[in-house]
Short mmCIF file of C-alpha atoms in Angstrom, two decimals:
data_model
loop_
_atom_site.label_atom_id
_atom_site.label_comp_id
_atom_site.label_asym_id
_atom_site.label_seq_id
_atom_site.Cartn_x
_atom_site.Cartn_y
_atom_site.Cartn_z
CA UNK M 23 -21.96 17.70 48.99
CA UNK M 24 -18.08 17.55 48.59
CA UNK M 25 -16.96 17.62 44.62
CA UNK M 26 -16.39 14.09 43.29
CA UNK M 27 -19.06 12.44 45.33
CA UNK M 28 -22.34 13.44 43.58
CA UNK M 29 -23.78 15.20 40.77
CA UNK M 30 -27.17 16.59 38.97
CA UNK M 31 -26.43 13.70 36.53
CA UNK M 32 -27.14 11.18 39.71
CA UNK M 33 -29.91 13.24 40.95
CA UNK M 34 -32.04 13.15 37.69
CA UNK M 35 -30.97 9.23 36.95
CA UNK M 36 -32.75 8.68 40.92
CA UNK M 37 -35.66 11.01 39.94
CA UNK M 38 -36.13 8.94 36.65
CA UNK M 39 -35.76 5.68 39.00
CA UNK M 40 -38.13 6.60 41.53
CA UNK M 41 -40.55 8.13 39.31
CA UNK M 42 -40.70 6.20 36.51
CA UNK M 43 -42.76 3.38 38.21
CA UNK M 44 -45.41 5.55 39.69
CA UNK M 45 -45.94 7.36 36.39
CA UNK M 46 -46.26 3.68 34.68
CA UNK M 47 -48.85 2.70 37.23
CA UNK M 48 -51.27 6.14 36.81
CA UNK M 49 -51.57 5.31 33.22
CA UNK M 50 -53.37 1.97 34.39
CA UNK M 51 -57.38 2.29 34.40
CA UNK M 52 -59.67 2.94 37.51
CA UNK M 53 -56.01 2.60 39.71
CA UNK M 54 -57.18 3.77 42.63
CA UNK M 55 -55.23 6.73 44.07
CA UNK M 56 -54.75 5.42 47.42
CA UNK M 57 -53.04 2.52 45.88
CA UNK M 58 -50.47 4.89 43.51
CA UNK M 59 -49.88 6.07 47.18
CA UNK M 60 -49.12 3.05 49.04
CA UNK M 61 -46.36 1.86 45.79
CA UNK M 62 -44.64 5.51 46.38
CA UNK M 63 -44.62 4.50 50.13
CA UNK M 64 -43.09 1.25 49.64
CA UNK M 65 -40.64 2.95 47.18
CA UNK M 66 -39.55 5.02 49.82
CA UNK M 67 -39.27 2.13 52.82
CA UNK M 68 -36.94 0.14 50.84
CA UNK M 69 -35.13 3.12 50.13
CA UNK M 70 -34.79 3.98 53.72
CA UNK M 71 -33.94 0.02 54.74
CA UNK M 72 -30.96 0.85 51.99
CA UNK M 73 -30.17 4.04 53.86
CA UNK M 74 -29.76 2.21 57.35
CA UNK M 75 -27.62 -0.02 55.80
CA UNK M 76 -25.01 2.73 54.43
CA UNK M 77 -25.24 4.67 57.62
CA UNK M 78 -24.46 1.16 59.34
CA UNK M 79 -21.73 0.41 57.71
CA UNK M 80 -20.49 4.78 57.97
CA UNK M 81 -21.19 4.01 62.26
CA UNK M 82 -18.55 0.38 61.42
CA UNK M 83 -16.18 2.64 60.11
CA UNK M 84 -16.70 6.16 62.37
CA UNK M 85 -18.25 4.19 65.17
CA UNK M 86 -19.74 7.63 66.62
CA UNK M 87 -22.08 6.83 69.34
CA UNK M 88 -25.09 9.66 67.93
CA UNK M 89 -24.71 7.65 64.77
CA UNK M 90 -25.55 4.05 66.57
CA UNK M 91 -28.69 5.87 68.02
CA UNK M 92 -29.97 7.09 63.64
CA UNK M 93 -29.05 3.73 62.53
CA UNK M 94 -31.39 2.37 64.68
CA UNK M 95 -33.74 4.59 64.32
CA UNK M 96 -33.53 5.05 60.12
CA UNK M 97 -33.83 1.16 60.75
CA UNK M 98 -37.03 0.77 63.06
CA UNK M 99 -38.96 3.27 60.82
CA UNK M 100 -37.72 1.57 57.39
CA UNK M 101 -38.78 -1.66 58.55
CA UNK M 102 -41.92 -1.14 59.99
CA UNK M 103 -42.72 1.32 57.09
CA UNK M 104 -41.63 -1.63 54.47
CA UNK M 105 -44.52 -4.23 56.00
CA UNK M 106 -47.00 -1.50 56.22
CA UNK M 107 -46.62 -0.46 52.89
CA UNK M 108 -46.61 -3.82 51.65
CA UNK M 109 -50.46 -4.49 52.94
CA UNK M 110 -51.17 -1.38 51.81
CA UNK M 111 -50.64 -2.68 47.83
CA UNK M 112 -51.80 -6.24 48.79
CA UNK M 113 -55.16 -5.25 50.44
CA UNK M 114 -55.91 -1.47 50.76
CA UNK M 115 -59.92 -2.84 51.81
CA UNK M 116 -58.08 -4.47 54.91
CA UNK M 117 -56.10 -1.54 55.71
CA UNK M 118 -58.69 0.78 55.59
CA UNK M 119 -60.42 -0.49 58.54
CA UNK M 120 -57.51 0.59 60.59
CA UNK M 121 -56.83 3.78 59.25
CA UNK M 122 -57.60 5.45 63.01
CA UNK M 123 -55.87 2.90 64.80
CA UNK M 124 -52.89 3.78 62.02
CA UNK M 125 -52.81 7.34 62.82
CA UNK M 126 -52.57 6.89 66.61
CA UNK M 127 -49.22 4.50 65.73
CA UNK M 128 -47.74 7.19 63.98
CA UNK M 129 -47.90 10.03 66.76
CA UNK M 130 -47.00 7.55 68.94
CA UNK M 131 -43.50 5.82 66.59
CA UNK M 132 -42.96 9.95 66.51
CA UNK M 133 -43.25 10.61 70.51
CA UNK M 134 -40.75 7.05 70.84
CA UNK M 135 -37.92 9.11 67.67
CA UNK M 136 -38.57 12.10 69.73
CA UNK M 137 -37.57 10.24 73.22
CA UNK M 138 -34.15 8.61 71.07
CA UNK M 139 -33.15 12.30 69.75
CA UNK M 140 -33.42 13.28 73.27
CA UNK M 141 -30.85 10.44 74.53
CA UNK M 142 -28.33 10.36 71.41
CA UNK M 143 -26.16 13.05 72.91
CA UNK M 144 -26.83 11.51 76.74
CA UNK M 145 -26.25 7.45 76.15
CA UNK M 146 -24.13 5.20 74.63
CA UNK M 147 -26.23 2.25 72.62
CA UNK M 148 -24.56 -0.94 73.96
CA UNK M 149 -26.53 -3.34 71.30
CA UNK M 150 -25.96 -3.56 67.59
CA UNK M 151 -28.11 -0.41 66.03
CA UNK M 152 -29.12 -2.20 62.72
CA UNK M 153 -30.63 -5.37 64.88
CA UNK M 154 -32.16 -3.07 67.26
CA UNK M 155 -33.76 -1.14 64.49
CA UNK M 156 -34.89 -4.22 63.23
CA UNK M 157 -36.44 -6.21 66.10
CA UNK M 158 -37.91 -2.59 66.82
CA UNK M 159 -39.42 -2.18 63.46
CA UNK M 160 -40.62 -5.72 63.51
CA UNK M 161 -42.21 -5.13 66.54
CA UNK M 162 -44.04 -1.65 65.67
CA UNK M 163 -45.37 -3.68 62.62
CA UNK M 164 -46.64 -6.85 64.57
CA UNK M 165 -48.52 -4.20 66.70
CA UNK M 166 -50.05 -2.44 63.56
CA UNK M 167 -51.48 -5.30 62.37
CA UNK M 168 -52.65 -6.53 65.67
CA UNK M 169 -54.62 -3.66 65.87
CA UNK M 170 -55.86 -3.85 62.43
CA UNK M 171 -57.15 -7.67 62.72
CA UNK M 172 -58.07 -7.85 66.36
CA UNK M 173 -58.87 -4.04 67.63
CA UNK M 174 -62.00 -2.78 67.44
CA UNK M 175 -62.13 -0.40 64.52
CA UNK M 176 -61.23 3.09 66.05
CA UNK M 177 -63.24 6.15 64.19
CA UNK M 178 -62.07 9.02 65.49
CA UNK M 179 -63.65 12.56 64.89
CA UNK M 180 -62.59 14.48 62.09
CA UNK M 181 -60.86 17.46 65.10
CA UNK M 182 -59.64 14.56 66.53
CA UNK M 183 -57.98 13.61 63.78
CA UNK M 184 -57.05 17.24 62.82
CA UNK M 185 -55.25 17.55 66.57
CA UNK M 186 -53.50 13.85 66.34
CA UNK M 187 -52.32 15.42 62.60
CA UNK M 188 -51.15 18.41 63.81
CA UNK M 189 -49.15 16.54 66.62
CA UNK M 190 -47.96 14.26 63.88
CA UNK M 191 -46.52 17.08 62.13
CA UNK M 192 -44.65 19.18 64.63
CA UNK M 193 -43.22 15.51 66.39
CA UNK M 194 -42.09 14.61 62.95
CA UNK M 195 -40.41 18.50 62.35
CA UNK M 196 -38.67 17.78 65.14
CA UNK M 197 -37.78 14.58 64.69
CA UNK M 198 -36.39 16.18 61.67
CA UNK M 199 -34.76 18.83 63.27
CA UNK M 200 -33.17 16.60 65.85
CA UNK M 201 -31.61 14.66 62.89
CA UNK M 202 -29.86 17.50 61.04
CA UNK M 203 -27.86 17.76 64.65
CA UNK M 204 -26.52 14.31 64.91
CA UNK M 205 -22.87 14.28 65.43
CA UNK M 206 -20.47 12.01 64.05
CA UNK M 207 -21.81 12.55 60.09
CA UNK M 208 -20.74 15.18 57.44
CA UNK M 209 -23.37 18.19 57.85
CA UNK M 210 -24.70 17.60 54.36
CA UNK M 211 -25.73 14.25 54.98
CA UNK M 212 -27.82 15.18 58.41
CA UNK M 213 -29.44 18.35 57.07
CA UNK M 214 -30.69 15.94 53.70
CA UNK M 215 -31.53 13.20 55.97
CA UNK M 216 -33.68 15.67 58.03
CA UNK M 217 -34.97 17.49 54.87
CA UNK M 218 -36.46 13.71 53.74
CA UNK M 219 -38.01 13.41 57.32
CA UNK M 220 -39.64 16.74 57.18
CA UNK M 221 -41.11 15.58 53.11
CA UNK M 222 -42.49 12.38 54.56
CA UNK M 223 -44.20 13.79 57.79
CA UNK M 224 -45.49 16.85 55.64
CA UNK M 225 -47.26 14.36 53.19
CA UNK M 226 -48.40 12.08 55.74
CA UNK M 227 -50.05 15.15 57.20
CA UNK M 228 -51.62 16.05 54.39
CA UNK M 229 -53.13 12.78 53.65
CA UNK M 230 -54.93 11.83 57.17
CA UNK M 231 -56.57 15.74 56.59
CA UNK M 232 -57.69 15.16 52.90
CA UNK M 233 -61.02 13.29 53.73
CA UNK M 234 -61.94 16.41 56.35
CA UNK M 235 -60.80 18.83 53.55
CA UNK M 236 -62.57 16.95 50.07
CA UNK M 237 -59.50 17.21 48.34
CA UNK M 238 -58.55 13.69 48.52
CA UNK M 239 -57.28 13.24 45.19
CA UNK M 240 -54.95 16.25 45.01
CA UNK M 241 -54.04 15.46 48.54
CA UNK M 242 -53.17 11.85 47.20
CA UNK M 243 -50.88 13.35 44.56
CA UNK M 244 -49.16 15.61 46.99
CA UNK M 245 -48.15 12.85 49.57
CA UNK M 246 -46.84 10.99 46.64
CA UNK M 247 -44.66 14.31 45.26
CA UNK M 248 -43.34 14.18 48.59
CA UNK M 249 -42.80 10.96 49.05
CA UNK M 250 -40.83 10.69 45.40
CA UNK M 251 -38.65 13.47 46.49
CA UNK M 252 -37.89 12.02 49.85
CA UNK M 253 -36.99 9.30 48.56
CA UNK M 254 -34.81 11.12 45.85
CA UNK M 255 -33.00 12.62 49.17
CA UNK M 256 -32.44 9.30 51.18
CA UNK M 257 -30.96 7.51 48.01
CA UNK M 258 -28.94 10.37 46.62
CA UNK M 259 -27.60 10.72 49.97
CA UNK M 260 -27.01 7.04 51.12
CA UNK M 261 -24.92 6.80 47.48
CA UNK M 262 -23.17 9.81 48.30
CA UNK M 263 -22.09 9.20 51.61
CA UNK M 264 -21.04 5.67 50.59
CA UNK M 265 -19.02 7.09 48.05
CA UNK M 266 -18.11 9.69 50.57
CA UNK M 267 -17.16 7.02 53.40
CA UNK M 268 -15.15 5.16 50.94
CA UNK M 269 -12.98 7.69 49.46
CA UNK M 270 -12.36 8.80 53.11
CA UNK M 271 -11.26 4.83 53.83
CA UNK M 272 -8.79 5.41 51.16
CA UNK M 273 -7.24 8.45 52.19
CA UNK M 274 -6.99 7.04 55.65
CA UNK M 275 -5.17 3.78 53.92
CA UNK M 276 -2.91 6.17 52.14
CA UNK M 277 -2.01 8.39 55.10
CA UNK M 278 -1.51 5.43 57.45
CA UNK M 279 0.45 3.47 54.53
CA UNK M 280 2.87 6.90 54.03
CA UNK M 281 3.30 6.97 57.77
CA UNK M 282 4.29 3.70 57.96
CA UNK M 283 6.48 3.66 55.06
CA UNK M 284 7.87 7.00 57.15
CA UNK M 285 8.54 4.85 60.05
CA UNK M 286 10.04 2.16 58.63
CA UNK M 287 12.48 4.62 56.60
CA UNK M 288 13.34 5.88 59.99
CA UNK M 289 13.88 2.54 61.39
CA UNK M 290 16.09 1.27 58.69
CA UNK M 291 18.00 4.69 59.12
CA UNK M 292 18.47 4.40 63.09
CA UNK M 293 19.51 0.86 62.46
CA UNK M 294 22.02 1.69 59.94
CA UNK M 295 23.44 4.50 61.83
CA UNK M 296 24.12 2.08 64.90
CA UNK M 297 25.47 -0.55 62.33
CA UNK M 298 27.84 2.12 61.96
CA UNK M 299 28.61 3.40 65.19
CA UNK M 300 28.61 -0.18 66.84
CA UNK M 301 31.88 -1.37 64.10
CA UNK M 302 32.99 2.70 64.83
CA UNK M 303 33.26 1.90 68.59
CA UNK M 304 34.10 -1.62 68.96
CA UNK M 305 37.76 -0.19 66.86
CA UNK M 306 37.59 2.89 69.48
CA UNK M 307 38.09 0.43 72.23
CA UNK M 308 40.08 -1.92 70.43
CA UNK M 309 42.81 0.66 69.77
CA UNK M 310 42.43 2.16 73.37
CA UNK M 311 42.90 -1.00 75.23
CA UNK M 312 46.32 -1.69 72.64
CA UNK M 313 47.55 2.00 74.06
CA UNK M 314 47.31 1.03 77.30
CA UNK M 315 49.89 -1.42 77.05
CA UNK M 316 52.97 0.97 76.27
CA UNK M 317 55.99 -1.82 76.59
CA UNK M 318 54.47 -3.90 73.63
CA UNK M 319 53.88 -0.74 70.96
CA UNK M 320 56.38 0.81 68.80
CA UNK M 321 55.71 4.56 68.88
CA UNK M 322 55.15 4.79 65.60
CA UNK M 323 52.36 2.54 65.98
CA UNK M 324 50.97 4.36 68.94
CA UNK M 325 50.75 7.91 66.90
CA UNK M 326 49.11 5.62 64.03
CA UNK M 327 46.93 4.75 67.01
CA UNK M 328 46.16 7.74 68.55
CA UNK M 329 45.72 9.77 64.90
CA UNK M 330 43.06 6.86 64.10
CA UNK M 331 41.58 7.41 67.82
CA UNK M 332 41.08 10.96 66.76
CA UNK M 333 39.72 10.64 63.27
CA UNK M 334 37.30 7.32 64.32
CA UNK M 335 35.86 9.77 67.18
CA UNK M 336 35.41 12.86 65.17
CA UNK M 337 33.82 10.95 62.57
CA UNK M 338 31.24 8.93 65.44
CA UNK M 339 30.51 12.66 67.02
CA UNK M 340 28.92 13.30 63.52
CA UNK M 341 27.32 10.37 63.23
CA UNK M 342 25.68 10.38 66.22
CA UNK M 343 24.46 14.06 65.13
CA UNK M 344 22.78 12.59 61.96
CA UNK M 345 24.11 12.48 58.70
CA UNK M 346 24.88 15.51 56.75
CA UNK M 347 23.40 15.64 53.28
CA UNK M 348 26.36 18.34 52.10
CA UNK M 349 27.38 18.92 49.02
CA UNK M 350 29.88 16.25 47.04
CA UNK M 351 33.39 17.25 47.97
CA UNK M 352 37.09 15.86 47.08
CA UNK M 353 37.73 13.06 49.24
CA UNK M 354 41.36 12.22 49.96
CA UNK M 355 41.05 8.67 50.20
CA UNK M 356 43.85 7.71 51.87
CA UNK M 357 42.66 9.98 54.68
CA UNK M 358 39.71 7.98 54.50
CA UNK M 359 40.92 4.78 54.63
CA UNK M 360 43.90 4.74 56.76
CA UNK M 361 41.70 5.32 59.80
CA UNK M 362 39.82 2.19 59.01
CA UNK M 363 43.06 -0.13 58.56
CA UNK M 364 44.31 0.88 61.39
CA UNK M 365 40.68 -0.17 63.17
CA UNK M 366 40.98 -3.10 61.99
CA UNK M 367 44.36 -3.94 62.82
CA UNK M 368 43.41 -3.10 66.55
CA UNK M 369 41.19 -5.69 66.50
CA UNK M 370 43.50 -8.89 65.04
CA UNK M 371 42.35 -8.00 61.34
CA UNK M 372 45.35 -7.36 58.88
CA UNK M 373 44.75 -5.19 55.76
CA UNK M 374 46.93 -5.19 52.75
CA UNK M 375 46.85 -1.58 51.33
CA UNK M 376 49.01 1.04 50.19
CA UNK M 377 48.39 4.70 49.69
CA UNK M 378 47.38 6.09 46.38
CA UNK M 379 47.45 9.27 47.08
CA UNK M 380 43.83 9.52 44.45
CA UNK M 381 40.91 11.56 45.27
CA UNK M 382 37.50 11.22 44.60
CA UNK M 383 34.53 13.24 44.66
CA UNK M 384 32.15 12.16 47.41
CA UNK M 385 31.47 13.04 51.18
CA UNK M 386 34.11 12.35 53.76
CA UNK M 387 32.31 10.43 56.39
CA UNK M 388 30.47 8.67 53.60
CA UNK M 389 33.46 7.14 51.85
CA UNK M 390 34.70 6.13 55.16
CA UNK M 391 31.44 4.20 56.48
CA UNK M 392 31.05 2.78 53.00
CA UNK M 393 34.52 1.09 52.88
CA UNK M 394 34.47 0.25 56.71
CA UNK M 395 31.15 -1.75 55.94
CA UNK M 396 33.09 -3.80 53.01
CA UNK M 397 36.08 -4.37 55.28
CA UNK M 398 33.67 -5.75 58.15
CA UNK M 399 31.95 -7.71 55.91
CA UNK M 400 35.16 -9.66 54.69
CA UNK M 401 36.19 -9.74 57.54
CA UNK M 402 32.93 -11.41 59.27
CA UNK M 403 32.48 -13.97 56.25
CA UNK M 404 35.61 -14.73 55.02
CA UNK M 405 37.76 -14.71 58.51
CA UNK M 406 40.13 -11.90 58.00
CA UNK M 407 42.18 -14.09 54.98
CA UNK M 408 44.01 -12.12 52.53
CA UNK M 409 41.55 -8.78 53.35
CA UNK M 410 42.82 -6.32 51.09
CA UNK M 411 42.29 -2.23 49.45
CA UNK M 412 42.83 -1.25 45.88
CA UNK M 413 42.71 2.39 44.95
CA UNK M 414 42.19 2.47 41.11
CA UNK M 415 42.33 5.84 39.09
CA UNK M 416 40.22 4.95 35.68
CA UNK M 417 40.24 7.80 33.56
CA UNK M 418 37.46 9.82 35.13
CA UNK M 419 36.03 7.65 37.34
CA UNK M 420 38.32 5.96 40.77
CA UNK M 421 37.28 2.37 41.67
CA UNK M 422 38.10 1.09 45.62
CA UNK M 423 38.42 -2.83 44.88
CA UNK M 424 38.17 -4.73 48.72
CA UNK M 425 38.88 -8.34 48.30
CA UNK M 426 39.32 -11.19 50.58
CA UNK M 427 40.48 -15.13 50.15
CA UNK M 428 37.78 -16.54 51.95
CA UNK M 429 34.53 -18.59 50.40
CA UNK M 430 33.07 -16.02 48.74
CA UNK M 431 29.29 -15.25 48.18
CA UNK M 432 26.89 -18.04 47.08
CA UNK M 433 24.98 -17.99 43.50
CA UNK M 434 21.90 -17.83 45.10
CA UNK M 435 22.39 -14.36 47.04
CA UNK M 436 24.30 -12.54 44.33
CA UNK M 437 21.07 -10.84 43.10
CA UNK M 438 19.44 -9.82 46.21
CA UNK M 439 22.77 -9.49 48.15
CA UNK M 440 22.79 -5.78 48.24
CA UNK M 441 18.71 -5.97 49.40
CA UNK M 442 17.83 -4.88 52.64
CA UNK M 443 17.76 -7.63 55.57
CA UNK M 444 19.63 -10.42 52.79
CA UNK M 445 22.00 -12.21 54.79
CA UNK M 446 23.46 -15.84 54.07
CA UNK M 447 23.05 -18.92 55.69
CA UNK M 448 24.67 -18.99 58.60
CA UNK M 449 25.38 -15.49 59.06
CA UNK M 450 25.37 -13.51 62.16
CA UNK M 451 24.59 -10.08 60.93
CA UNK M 452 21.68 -8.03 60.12
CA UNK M 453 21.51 -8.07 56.28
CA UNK M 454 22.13 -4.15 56.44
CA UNK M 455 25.13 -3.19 55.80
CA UNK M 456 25.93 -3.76 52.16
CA UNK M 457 21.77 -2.42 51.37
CA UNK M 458 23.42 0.68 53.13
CA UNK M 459 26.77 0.79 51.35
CA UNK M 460 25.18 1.08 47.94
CA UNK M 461 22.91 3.17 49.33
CA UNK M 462 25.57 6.02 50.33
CA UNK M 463 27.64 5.17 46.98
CA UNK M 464 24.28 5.78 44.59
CA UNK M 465 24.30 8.98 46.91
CA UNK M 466 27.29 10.16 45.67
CA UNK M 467 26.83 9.47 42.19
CA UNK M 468 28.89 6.07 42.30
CA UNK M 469 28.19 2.30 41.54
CA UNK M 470 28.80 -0.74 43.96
CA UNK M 471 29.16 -4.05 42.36
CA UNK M 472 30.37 -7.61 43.62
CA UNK M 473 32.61 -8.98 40.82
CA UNK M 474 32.12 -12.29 39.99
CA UNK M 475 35.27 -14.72 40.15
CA UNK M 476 34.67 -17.90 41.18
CA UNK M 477 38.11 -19.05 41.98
CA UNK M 478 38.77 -15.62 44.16
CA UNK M 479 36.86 -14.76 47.62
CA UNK M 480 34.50 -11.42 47.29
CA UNK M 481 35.56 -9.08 45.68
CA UNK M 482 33.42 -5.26 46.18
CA UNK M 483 34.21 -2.69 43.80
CA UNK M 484 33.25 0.85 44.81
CA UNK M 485 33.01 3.05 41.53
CA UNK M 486 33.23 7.07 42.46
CA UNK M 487 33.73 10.24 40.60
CA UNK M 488 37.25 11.30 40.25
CA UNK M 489 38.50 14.74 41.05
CA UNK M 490 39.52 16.39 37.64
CA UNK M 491 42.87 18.05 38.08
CA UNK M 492 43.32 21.87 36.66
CA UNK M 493 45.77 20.28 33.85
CA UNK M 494 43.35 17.70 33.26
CA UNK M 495 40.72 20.24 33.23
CA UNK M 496 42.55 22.60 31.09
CA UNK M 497 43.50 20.15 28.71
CA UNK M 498 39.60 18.87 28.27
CA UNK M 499 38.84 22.55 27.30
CA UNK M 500 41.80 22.72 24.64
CA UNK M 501 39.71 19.59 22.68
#
């Protein structure tokens, strides 16, 4: 059995259960053997009803054709086995009568197992197994004890009985051979399930020879031995293969809850990426469609055009590549904002900023996407009024400050603002663009934070490592 899912501990707590009964009932007076016989029986049939029921629930799961076909079958002979067992303890005189007629059943339920094995691997069952095994078993037990009350009593001879035994036993082996190759089930579980077959038909043998032989008694004990230990093999296994089938669920849960937690990571990174590129080309073809009208453009404006042109389609080649994780690098942020001003001033948006000449430790392309997002923001929610940039050197640390006039953000979005899909009312965006912005700045070893003023508009403050100068650097070593 796989580790985890058994153990000898559970083995010799089911021999105890199994056993313990029977070994409680020889120590009554004058019990008659046959009866010991008929309670390890009826041990076993409930044991085998419980059995069905695991491998039902295993086929639920698996749903394996070869596996509807056992359930039925573990089912039919559980059931049957169950009532039969039961008039054995409640009146082993009545019984008796039909012990003949009982023998010819058996050969006859082992012919019918042999028939299913044969058409597991060439049919598809198109009923529910576990009520098929059980109208089945109900039947096969209705038809015992027809024969019992109403047939005349059948007496065969004792080579009769020897040849019907015999017939018994090699149908049953192969029953039990035909069980350990069932698809659709671990191999340990089909080659134990088999192994209990092989126990009960071996004992059941043994028992219709013992009159012939006059060892009745130690025949008696034997079916019983095999009997406890078949039973020991059906529970031990239906436990373990529940346990087994469960554990299995769970890693299936786990793998299809990772995968899914992969796809949606994907999505939300496809998504952000055309966030990106959409604002990236919507300035692209802003600024184009201003260069095509010469007469009304200074020419200083059109090289602040055409530099941003450059720089805004550079930077959407590599994002349409995918994002490069590289290594934190010093950012000239006016580089890395002018392009975006200019964007924005394509499109009917003015920015108040000057250069700072400052540099900050970070990734290019990141810097730029992150401060384009707060720009588009203000300038979706607060109308393009008073939009401005404020480079901030703070000892070792730089801080971008974008404001705007306009209404600001409400109390009861400042927590979750920066969550993924939070948008306010009204609002005609996606909720992913500042869940992205923080995202890239906590990246880089930065903070983003909304300050709160509630006289002002928003107000984002992007908080980056600054570049140490060789001075500064030299100077830090001297203390």
């Amino acid at each position: 059995m796989p580790n985890g899912v058994w153990s000898g501990g559970g083995t010799a707590v089911v021999v105890a259960v199994l056993a313990a009964p029977l070994v409680l009932l020889a120590t009554q007076p004058d019990l008659p053997a046959e009866r010991l016989l008929a309670h390890g029986g009826l041990n076993v049939a409930v044991i085998g009803l419980g059995v069905s029921l695991v491998l039902y629930v295993h086929w639920r799961l698996a749903t394996h054709p070869a596996v509807a076909w056992l359930v039925a079958a573990v089912t039919a002979v559980a059931t049957q086995a169950a009532l039969l067992e039961t008039l054995y303890v409640a009146e082993p005189e009545r019984m008796a009568r039909g012990a003949g007629w009982m023998l010819v059943v058996h050969v006859g339920l082992c012919l019918a197992l042999l028939g299913g094995a044969t058409a597991v691997r060439r049919a598809v069952l198109l009923v529910d197994p576990f009520f098929l095994g059980l109208a089945l078993g109900l039947g096969t037990a209705g038809l015992r004890w027809v024969l019992v009350d109403l047939a005349p009593p059948l007496s065969p001879t004792y080579a009769v009985v020897v040849v019907l035994s015999l017939a018994l036993l090699v149908g049953g082996l192969a029953v039990a051979r035909g069980i350990s190759r069932v698809p659709g089930l671990p191999g340990w579980v089909v080659t134990r399930l088999g192994g209990a077959v092989a126990l009960l038909v071996v004992g059941e043998t043994v028992m219709h020879l013992a009159p012939g032989l006059g060892v009745g008694p130690s025949a008696y004990l034997l079916t019983t031995v095999s009997h406890v230990w078949a039973g020991v093999l059906l529970l031990a296994t239906s436990i373990a293969l529940l346990r087994h089938s469960i554990r299995e669920g769970h890693q299936v849960v786990a793998r299809l809850r990772a995968r899914l937690a992969e796809l949606e990571e994907q999505d939300r990174a496809d998504r952000a990426r055309l966030h990106e590129i959409g604002a990236t080309v919507a300035g692209i073809a802003s600024a184009s469609a201003l260069i095509q009208d010469a007469e009304a453009m200074t020419p200083g404006h059109r090289a602040r055009l055409t530099e941003m042109l450059g720089s805004e389609t550079a930077r959407l080649e590599r994002l349409l590549a995918a994002r490069d994780p590289s290594a934190l690098e010093p950012v000239d942020l006016d580089e890395a904002i002018r392009p975006l001003v200019t964007r924005m001033g394509a499109r009917g948006v003015e920015i108040e900023w000057s250069p700072s000449e400052v540099q900050a430790r970070g990734r290019p392309d990141d810097v730029t996407e992150i401060v384009g997002i707060l720009l588009e923001n203000s300038a979706c929610h607060a109308g393009g009024e008073g939009l401005s940039v404020d480079v901030r050197p703070c000892r070792d640390r730089v801080e971008i400050v974008v404001s705007d006039d306009g209404p600001g953000i409400a109390p009861g979005l400042r927590d979750s603002l920066f969550d993924w899909g939070v948008r306010g009312q009204g609002s005609t965006g996606q909720g992913i663009g500042l869940h992205v912005a923080r995202q890239l700045v906590t990246d880089q070893g930065g903070h983003l934070r909304l300050l709160h003023d509630p006289d002002a508009g928003a107000s984002f403050v992007v908080d980056l490592p600054a570049v140490r100068s060789s001075a500064h650097a030299v100077a830090g070593l001297a203390s």
